[in-house]
mmCIF file of C-alpha atoms and ligand atoms in Angstrom:
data_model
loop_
_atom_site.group_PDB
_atom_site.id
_atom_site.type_symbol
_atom_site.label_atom_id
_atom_site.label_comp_id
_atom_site.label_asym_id
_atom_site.label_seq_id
_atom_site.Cartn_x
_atom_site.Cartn_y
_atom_site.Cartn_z
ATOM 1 C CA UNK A 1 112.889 185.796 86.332
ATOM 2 C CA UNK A 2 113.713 184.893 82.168
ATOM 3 C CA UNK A 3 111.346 182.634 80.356
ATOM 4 C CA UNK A 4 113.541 179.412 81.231
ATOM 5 C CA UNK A 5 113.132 180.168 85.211
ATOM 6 C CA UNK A 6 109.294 180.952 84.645
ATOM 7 C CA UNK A 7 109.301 178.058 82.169
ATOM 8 C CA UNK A 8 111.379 175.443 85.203
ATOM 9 C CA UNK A 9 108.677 176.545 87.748
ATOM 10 C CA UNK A 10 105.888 175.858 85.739
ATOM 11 C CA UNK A 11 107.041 172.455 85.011
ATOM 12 C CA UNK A 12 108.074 171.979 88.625
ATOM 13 C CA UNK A 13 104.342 173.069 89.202
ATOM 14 C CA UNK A 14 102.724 171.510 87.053
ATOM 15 C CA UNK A 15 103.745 168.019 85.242
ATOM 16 C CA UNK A 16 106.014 166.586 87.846
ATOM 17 C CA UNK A 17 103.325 165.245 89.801
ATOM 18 C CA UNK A 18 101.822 163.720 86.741
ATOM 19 C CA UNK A 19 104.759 161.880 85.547
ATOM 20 C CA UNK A 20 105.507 160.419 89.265
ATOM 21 C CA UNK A 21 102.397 158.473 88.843
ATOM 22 C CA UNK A 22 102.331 158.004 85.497
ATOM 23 C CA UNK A 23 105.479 155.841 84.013
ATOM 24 C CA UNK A 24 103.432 156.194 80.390
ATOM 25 C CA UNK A 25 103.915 160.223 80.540
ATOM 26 C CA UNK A 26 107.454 160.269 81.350
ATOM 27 C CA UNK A 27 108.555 158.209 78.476
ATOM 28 C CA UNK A 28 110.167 159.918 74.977
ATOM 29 C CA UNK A 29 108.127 159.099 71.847
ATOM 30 C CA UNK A 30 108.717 155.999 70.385
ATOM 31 C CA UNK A 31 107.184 152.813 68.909
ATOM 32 C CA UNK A 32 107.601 150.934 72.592
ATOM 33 C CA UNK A 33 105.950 151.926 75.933
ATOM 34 C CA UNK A 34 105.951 150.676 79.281
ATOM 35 C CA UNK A 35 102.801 148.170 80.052
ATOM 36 C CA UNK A 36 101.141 148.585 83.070
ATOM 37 C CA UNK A 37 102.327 146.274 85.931
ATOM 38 C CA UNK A 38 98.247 144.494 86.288
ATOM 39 C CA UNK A 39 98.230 144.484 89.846
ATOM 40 C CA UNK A 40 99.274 146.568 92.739
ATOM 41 C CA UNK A 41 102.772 146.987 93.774
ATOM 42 C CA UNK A 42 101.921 145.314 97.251
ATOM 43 C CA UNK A 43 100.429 142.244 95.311
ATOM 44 C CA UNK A 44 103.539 139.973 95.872
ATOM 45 C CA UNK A 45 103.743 140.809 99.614
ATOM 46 C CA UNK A 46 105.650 139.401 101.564
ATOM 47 C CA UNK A 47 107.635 137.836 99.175
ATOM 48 C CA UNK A 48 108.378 140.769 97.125
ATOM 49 C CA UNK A 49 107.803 144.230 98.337
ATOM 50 C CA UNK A 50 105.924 147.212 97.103
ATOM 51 C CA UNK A 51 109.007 149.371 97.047
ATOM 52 C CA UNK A 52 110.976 146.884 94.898
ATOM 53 C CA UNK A 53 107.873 146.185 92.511
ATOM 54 C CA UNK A 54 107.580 149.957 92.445
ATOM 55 C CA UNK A 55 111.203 150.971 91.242
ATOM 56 C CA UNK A 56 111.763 147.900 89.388
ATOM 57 C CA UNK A 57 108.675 148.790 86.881
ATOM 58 C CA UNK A 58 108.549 152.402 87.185
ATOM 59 C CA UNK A 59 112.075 153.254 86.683
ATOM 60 C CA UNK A 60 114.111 149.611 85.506
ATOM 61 C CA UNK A 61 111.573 148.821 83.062
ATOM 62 C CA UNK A 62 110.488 152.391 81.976
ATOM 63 C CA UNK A 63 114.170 152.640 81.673
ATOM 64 C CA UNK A 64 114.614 149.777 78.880
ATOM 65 C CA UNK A 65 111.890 151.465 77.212
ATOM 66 C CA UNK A 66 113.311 154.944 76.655
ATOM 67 C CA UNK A 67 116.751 153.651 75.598
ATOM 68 C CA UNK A 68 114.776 151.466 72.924
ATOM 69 C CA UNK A 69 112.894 154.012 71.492
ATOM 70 C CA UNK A 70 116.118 156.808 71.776
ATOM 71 C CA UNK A 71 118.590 153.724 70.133
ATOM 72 C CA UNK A 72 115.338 153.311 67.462
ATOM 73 C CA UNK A 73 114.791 156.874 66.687
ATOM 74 C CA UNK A 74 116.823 157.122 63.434
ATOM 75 C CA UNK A 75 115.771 153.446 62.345
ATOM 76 C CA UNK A 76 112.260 153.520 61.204
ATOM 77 C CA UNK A 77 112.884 150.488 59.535
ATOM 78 C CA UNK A 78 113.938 148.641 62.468
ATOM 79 C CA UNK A 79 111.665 150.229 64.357
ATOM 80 C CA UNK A 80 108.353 148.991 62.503
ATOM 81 C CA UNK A 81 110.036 145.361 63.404
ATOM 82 C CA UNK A 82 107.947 143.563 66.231
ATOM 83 C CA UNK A 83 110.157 142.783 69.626
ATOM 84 C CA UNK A 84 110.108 139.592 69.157
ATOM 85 C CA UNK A 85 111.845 139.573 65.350
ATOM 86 C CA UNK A 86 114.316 142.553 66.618
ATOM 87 C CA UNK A 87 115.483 140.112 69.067
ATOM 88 C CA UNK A 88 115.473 136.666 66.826
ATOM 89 C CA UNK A 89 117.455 138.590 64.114
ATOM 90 C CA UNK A 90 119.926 140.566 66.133
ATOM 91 C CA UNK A 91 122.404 140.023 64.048
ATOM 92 C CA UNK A 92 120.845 141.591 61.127
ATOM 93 C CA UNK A 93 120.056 144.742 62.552
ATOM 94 C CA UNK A 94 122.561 147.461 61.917
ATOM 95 C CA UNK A 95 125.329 147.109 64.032
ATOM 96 C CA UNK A 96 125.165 150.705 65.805
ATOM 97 C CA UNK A 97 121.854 150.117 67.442
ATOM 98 C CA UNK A 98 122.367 146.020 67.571
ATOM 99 C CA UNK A 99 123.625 145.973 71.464
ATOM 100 C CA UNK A 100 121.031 148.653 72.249
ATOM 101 C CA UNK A 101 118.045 146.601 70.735
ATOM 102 C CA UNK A 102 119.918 143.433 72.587
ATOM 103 C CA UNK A 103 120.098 144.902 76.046
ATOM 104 C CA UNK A 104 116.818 147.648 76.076
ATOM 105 C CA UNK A 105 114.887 144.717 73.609
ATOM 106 C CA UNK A 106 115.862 142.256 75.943
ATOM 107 C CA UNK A 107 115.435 144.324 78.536
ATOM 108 C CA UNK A 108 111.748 145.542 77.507
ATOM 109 C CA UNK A 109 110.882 141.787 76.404
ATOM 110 C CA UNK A 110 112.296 139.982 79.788
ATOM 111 C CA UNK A 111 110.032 142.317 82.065
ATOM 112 C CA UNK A 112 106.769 142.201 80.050
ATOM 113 C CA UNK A 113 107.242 138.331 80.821
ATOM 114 C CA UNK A 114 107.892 139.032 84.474
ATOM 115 C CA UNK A 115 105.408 140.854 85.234
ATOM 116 C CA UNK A 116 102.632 139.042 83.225
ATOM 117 C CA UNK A 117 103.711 135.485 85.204
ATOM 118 C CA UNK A 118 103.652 137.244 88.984
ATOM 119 C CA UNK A 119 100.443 138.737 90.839
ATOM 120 C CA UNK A 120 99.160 135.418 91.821
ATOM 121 C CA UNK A 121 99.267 132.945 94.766
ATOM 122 C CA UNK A 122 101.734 130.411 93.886
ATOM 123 C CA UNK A 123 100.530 126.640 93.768
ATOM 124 C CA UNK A 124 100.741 124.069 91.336
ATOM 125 C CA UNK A 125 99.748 124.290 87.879
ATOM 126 C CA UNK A 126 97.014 122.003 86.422
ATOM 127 C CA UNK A 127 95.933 120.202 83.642
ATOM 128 C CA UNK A 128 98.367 119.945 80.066
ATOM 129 C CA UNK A 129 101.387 122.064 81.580
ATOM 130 C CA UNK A 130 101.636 119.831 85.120
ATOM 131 C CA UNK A 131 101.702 116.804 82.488
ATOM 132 C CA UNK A 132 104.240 118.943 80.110
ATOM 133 C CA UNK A 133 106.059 120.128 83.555
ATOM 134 C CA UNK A 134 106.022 116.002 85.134
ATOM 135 C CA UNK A 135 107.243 114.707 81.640
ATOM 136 C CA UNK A 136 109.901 117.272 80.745
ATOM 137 C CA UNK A 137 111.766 117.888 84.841
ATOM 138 C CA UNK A 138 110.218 115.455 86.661
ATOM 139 C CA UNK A 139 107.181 117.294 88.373
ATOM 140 C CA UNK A 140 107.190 120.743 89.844
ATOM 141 C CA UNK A 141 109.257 120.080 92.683
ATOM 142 C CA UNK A 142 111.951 119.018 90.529
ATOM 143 C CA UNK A 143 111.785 122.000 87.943
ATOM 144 C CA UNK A 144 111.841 124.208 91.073
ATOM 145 C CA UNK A 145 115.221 122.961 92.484
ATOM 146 C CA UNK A 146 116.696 122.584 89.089
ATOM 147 C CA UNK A 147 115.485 126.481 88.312
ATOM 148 C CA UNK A 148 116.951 127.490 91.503
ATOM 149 C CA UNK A 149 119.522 125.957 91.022
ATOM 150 C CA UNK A 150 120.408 127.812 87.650
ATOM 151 C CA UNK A 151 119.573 131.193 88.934
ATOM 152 C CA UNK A 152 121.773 130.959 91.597
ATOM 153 C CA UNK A 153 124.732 129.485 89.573
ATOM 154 C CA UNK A 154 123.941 132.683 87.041
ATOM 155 C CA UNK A 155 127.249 135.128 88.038
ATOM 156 C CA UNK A 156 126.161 138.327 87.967
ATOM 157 C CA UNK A 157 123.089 139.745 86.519
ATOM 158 C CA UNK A 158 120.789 137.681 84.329
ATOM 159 C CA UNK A 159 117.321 135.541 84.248
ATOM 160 C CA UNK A 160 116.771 131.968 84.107
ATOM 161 C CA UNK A 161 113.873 130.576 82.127
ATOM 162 C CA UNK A 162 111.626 127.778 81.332
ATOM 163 C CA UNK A 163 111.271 127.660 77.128
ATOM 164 C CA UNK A 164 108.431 126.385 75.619
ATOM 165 C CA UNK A 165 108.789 125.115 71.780
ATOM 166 C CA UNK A 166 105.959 125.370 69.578
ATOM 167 C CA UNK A 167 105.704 120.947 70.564
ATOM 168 C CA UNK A 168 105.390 122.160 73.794
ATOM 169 C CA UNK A 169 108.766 120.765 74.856
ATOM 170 C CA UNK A 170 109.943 123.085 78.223
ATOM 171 C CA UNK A 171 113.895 123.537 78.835
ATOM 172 C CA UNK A 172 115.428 125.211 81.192
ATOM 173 C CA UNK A 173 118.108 127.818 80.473
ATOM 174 C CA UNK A 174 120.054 130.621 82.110
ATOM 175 C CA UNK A 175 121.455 133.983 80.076
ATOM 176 C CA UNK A 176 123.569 137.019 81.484
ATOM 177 C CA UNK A 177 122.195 140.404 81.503
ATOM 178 C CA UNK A 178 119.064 140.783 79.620
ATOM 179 C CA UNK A 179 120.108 137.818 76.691
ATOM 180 C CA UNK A 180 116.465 135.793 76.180
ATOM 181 C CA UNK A 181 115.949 132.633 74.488
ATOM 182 C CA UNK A 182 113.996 134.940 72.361
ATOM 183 C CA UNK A 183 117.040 135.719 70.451
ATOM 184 C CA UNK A 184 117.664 132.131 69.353
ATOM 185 C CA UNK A 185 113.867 131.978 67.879
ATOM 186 C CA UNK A 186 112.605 130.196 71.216
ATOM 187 C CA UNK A 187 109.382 131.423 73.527
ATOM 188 C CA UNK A 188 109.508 131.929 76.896
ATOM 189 C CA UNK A 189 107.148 130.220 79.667
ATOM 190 C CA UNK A 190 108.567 131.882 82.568
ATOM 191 C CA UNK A 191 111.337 133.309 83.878
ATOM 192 C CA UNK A 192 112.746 135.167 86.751
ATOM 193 C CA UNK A 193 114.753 138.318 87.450
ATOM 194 C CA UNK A 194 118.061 137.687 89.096
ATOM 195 C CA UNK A 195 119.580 140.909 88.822
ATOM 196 C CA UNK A 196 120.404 142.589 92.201
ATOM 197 C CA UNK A 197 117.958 145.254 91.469
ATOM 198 C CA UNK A 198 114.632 142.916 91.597
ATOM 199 C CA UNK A 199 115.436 141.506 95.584
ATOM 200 C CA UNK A 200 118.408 143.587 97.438
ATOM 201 C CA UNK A 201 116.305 145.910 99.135
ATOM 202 C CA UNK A 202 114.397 142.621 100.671
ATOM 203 C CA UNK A 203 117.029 140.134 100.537
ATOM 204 C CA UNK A 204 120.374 141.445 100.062
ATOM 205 C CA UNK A 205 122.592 139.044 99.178
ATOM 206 C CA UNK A 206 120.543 136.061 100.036
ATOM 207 C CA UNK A 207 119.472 135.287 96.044
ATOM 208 C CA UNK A 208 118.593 131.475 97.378
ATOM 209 C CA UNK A 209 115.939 133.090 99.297
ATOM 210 C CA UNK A 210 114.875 134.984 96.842
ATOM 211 C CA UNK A 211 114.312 132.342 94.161
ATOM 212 C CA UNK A 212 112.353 130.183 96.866
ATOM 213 C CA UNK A 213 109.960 132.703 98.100
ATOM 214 C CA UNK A 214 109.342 133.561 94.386
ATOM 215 C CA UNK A 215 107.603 131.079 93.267
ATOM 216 C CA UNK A 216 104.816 132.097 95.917
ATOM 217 C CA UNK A 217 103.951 134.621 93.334
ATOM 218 C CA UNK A 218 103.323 132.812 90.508
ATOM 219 C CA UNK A 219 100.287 133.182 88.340
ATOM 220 C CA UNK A 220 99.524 129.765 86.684
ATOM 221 C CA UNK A 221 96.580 130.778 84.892
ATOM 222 C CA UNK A 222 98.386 132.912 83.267
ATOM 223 C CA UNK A 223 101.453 130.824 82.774
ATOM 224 C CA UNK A 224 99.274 128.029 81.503
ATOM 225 C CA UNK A 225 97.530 130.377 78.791
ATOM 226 C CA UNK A 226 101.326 131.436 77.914
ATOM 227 C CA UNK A 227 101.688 127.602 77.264
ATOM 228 C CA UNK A 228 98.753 127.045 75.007
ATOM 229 C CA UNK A 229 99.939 130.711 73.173
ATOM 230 C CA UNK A 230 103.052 128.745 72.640
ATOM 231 C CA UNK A 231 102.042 125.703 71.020
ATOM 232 C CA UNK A 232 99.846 127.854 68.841
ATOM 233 C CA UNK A 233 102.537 129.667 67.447
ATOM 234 C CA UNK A 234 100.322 132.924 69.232
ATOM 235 C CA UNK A 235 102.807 133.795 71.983
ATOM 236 C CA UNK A 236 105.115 136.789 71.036
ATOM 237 C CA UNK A 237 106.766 137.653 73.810
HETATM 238 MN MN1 MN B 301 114.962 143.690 86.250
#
Protein backbone atom coordinates (compact mmCIF):
# COMPACT_ATOMS: atom_id res chain seq x y z
CA UNK A 1 0.00 0.00 0.00
CA UNK A 2 1.59 3.87 -1.17
CA UNK A 3 1.26 6.70 1.25
CA UNK A 4 -2.17 7.89 -0.41
CA UNK A 5 -3.84 4.26 0.34
CA UNK A 6 -2.24 4.30 3.96
CA UNK A 7 -3.08 8.01 4.04
CA UNK A 8 -7.28 7.11 2.66
CA UNK A 9 -7.45 4.45 5.48
CA UNK A 10 -6.35 6.52 8.08
CA UNK A 11 -8.81 9.12 7.29
CA UNK A 12 -11.48 6.49 6.74
CA UNK A 13 -10.33 5.43 10.35
CA UNK A 14 -10.03 8.11 11.90
CA UNK A 15 -11.90 11.63 11.13
CA UNK A 16 -14.95 10.36 9.37
CA UNK A 17 -16.71 9.64 12.40
CA UNK A 18 -15.86 13.03 13.73
CA UNK A 19 -17.11 15.04 10.94
CA UNK A 20 -20.58 12.92 10.80
CA UNK A 21 -21.35 14.47 14.06
CA UNK A 22 -19.75 17.43 13.81
CA UNK A 23 -21.12 19.86 10.81
CA UNK A 24 -18.37 22.59 12.38
CA UNK A 25 -15.35 20.06 11.41
CA UNK A 26 -16.38 19.33 8.01
CA UNK A 27 -16.51 22.84 6.86
CA UNK A 28 -13.38 24.60 4.66
CA UNK A 29 -11.84 27.63 6.43
CA UNK A 30 -13.54 30.65 6.07
CA UNK A 31 -14.94 33.76 7.82
CA UNK A 32 -18.66 31.92 8.06
CA UNK A 33 -19.56 28.68 9.93
CA UNK A 34 -22.51 26.74 10.47
CA UNK A 35 -24.42 27.66 13.97
CA UNK A 36 -25.58 25.02 15.90
CA UNK A 37 -29.29 24.09 15.34
CA UNK A 38 -30.23 24.93 19.63
CA UNK A 39 -32.32 22.08 20.05
CA UNK A 40 -32.54 18.50 19.08
CA UNK A 41 -33.40 17.37 15.70
CA UNK A 42 -36.63 15.59 17.14
CA UNK A 43 -37.67 19.00 18.77
CA UNK A 44 -40.32 19.86 16.06
CA UNK A 45 -41.89 16.36 16.17
CA UNK A 46 -44.47 15.61 14.69
CA UNK A 47 -44.64 18.43 12.66
CA UNK A 48 -41.24 18.31 11.33
CA UNK A 49 -39.11 15.28 11.60
CA UNK A 50 -35.71 14.52 12.93
CA UNK A 51 -34.49 13.22 9.62
CA UNK A 52 -35.53 16.40 7.75
CA UNK A 53 -34.16 18.78 10.63
CA UNK A 54 -31.08 16.59 10.43
CA UNK A 55 -30.18 16.89 6.60
CA UNK A 56 -31.62 20.20 6.22
CA UNK A 57 -28.92 21.73 8.87
CA UNK A 58 -26.22 19.33 8.58
CA UNK A 59 -25.84 19.17 4.94
CA UNK A 60 -28.38 22.26 3.26
CA UNK A 61 -27.15 24.73 5.58
CA UNK A 62 -23.50 23.48 6.08
CA UNK A 63 -23.74 23.52 2.39
CA UNK A 64 -24.45 27.46 2.00
CA UNK A 65 -21.67 27.84 4.28
CA UNK A 66 -18.83 26.18 2.38
CA UNK A 67 -19.81 27.75 -0.97
CA UNK A 68 -19.64 31.23 0.95
CA UNK A 69 -16.47 30.88 2.33
CA UNK A 70 -14.96 28.94 -1.17
CA UNK A 71 -16.85 32.06 -3.40
CA UNK A 72 -15.07 34.50 -0.45
CA UNK A 73 -11.70 33.00 -0.44
CA UNK A 74 -9.94 35.43 -2.84
CA UNK A 75 -12.03 38.51 -1.47
CA UNK A 76 -10.71 39.44 1.86
CA UNK A 77 -12.24 42.58 1.44
CA UNK A 78 -15.60 41.31 0.96
CA UNK A 79 -15.07 38.88 3.21
CA UNK A 80 -14.40 41.16 6.42
CA UNK A 81 -18.09 42.58 5.32
CA UNK A 82 -20.82 41.42 7.93
CA UNK A 83 -23.80 39.13 6.23
CA UNK A 84 -26.05 41.41 6.63
CA UNK A 85 -24.12 44.45 4.49
CA UNK A 86 -22.92 41.62 1.82
CA UNK A 87 -26.49 41.09 1.25
CA UNK A 88 -27.90 44.95 1.44
CA UNK A 89 -25.12 45.94 -1.06
CA UNK A 90 -25.15 43.11 -3.51
CA UNK A 91 -24.78 45.07 -6.12
CA UNK A 92 -21.56 46.49 -5.11
CA UNK A 93 -19.77 43.48 -4.57
CA UNK A 94 -17.66 42.33 -7.45
CA UNK A 95 -19.65 40.80 -9.90
CA UNK A 96 -17.81 37.23 -9.99
CA UNK A 97 -18.68 36.32 -6.47
CA UNK A 98 -22.09 38.66 -6.44
CA UNK A 99 -24.62 35.55 -7.24
CA UNK A 100 -22.52 33.35 -4.93
CA UNK A 101 -22.76 35.84 -1.90
CA UNK A 102 -26.67 36.22 -3.14
CA UNK A 103 -27.57 32.57 -3.11
CA UNK A 104 -24.86 30.95 -0.22
CA UNK A 105 -25.41 34.71 1.77
CA UNK A 106 -28.89 34.29 1.38
CA UNK A 107 -28.70 30.98 1.83
CA UNK A 108 -26.51 31.14 5.20
CA UNK A 109 -28.69 34.28 6.40
CA UNK A 110 -32.35 32.62 5.62
CA UNK A 111 -31.45 29.44 7.81
CA UNK A 112 -29.81 31.17 10.81
CA UNK A 113 -33.41 32.86 10.92
CA UNK A 114 -35.11 29.50 10.60
CA UNK A 115 -33.69 27.84 12.91
CA UNK A 116 -33.48 30.57 15.65
CA UNK A 117 -37.64 31.10 15.25
CA UNK A 118 -38.46 27.02 15.52
CA UNK A 119 -37.83 24.69 18.70
CA UNK A 120 -40.81 25.90 20.49
CA UNK A 121 -44.52 25.01 21.03
CA UNK A 122 -46.42 27.20 18.82
CA UNK A 123 -49.14 29.56 20.47
CA UNK A 124 -49.78 33.04 20.31
CA UNK A 125 -47.41 35.70 20.87
CA UNK A 126 -47.91 38.28 23.69
CA UNK A 127 -47.52 41.60 24.67
CA UNK A 128 -46.04 44.58 21.90
CA UNK A 129 -45.76 42.05 18.83
CA UNK A 130 -49.64 40.55 19.26
CA UNK A 131 -50.51 44.46 19.28
CA UNK A 132 -47.85 45.05 16.24
CA UNK A 133 -49.23 41.56 14.69
CA UNK A 134 -53.42 42.76 15.42
CA UNK A 135 -52.60 46.31 13.99
CA UNK A 136 -50.49 45.46 10.94
CA UNK A 137 -52.72 41.78 9.49
CA UNK A 138 -55.46 41.79 11.53
CA UNK A 139 -54.49 39.37 14.48
CA UNK A 140 -52.63 36.13 14.20
CA UNK A 141 -55.17 34.22 12.57
CA UNK A 142 -55.20 36.54 9.80
CA UNK A 143 -51.29 36.83 9.30
CA UNK A 144 -51.39 33.00 9.32
CA UNK A 145 -53.77 32.57 6.30
CA UNK A 146 -52.33 35.49 4.52
CA UNK A 147 -48.58 33.80 5.13
CA UNK A 148 -49.90 30.62 3.92
CA UNK A 149 -51.26 31.88 1.52
CA UNK A 150 -47.96 33.46 0.04
CA UNK A 151 -45.90 30.43 0.58
CA UNK A 152 -48.02 28.40 -1.26
CA UNK A 153 -48.49 30.86 -4.22
CA UNK A 154 -44.34 30.99 -4.13
CA UNK A 155 -43.55 28.68 -7.58
CA UNK A 156 -40.79 26.84 -6.92
CA UNK A 157 -38.30 27.20 -4.23
CA UNK A 158 -38.26 30.23 -1.95
CA UNK A 159 -39.33 31.62 1.72
CA UNK A 160 -41.98 33.88 2.70
CA UNK A 161 -41.43 36.34 5.51
CA UNK A 162 -42.81 38.68 7.99
CA UNK A 163 -40.37 42.13 7.88
CA UNK A 164 -40.02 44.15 10.67
CA UNK A 165 -38.83 47.98 10.04
CA UNK A 166 -36.86 49.63 12.55
CA UNK A 167 -40.90 51.49 13.47
CA UNK A 168 -41.78 48.18 13.99
CA UNK A 169 -44.08 48.11 10.96
CA UNK A 170 -44.42 44.01 9.89
CA UNK A 171 -45.08 43.19 6.00
CA UNK A 172 -45.40 40.27 4.55
CA UNK A 173 -43.36 39.25 1.50
CA UNK A 174 -42.43 36.23 -0.59
CA UNK A 175 -38.81 35.84 -2.62
CA UNK A 176 -37.58 32.86 -4.93
CA UNK A 177 -34.68 30.84 -4.00
CA UNK A 178 -32.75 32.18 -1.17
CA UNK A 179 -33.56 36.28 -2.16
CA UNK A 180 -34.25 37.95 1.63
CA UNK A 181 -35.67 41.21 2.35
CA UNK A 182 -32.27 41.56 3.74
CA UNK A 183 -31.04 42.58 0.43
CA UNK A 184 -33.34 45.60 0.14
CA UNK A 185 -31.96 46.93 3.74
CA UNK A 186 -35.12 45.34 5.58
CA UNK A 187 -34.96 42.80 8.86
CA UNK A 188 -36.56 39.79 9.05
CA UNK A 189 -39.14 38.63 11.91
CA UNK A 190 -39.77 35.29 10.63
CA UNK A 191 -39.87 33.34 7.86
CA UNK A 192 -40.32 29.91 6.56
CA UNK A 193 -38.57 27.43 4.27
CA UNK A 194 -40.60 26.44 1.27
CA UNK A 195 -38.14 24.71 -0.66
CA UNK A 196 -38.93 20.99 -1.31
CA UNK A 197 -35.98 20.02 0.69
CA UNK A 198 -37.35 21.36 4.27
CA UNK A 199 -40.94 19.00 4.11
CA UNK A 200 -40.88 16.22 1.12
CA UNK A 201 -39.68 13.51 3.09
CA UNK A 202 -42.87 14.27 5.56
CA UNK A 203 -45.20 15.82 3.27
CA UNK A 204 -44.44 15.37 -0.25
CA UNK A 205 -46.20 17.48 -2.23
CA UNK A 206 -48.72 18.60 0.26
CA UNK A 207 -46.81 22.28 0.96
CA UNK A 208 -50.47 23.50 2.46
CA UNK A 209 -49.87 21.04 5.09
CA UNK A 210 -46.75 21.89 5.62
CA UNK A 211 -47.17 25.63 6.21
CA UNK A 212 -50.14 24.78 8.72
CA UNK A 213 -48.47 22.32 10.90
CA UNK A 214 -45.50 24.80 10.98
CA UNK A 215 -46.52 27.20 12.88
CA UNK A 216 -46.80 24.51 15.80
CA UNK A 217 -43.14 25.09 16.04
CA UNK A 218 -42.81 28.45 16.57
CA UNK A 219 -40.73 30.01 19.27
CA UNK A 220 -42.34 33.39 20.27
CA UNK A 221 -39.99 34.27 22.84
CA UNK A 222 -37.65 34.27 20.61
CA UNK A 223 -39.53 35.86 17.79
CA UNK A 224 -40.63 38.59 20.15
CA UNK A 225 -36.89 39.38 21.27
CA UNK A 226 -36.17 39.40 17.29
CA UNK A 227 -38.89 42.20 17.35
CA UNK A 228 -37.51 44.39 20.06
CA UNK A 229 -33.73 43.65 18.22
CA UNK A 230 -35.50 45.21 15.34
CA UNK A 231 -36.79 48.34 16.53
CA UNK A 232 -33.43 48.83 18.18
CA UNK A 233 -31.63 48.83 15.15
CA UNK A 234 -29.73 45.49 17.12
CA UNK A 235 -31.07 42.72 14.87
CA UNK A 236 -28.53 41.66 12.11
CA UNK A 237 -29.75 38.89 10.69
MN1 LIG B 1 -33.65 25.19 3.25
Amino acid sequence: MGAIGRRSVLLGAGLLPLLRISGAAAQAPGPFSLPPLGYAFEANEPHIDAQTMMIHHDRHHAAYVANLNAALKDYPQVAAMPLEAMLGKLAELPEPIRAAVRNNGGGHANHTMFWGVMGGKGGAPSGSLAEAITRDFGGLEALQGAFNKAGLGQFGSGWVFVTVAKDGKLGLVARPNQDTPLQDGARVLLGNDVWEHAYYLKYQNRRADYLAAWWNVLDWTRIAARFEAAKAGTLAI
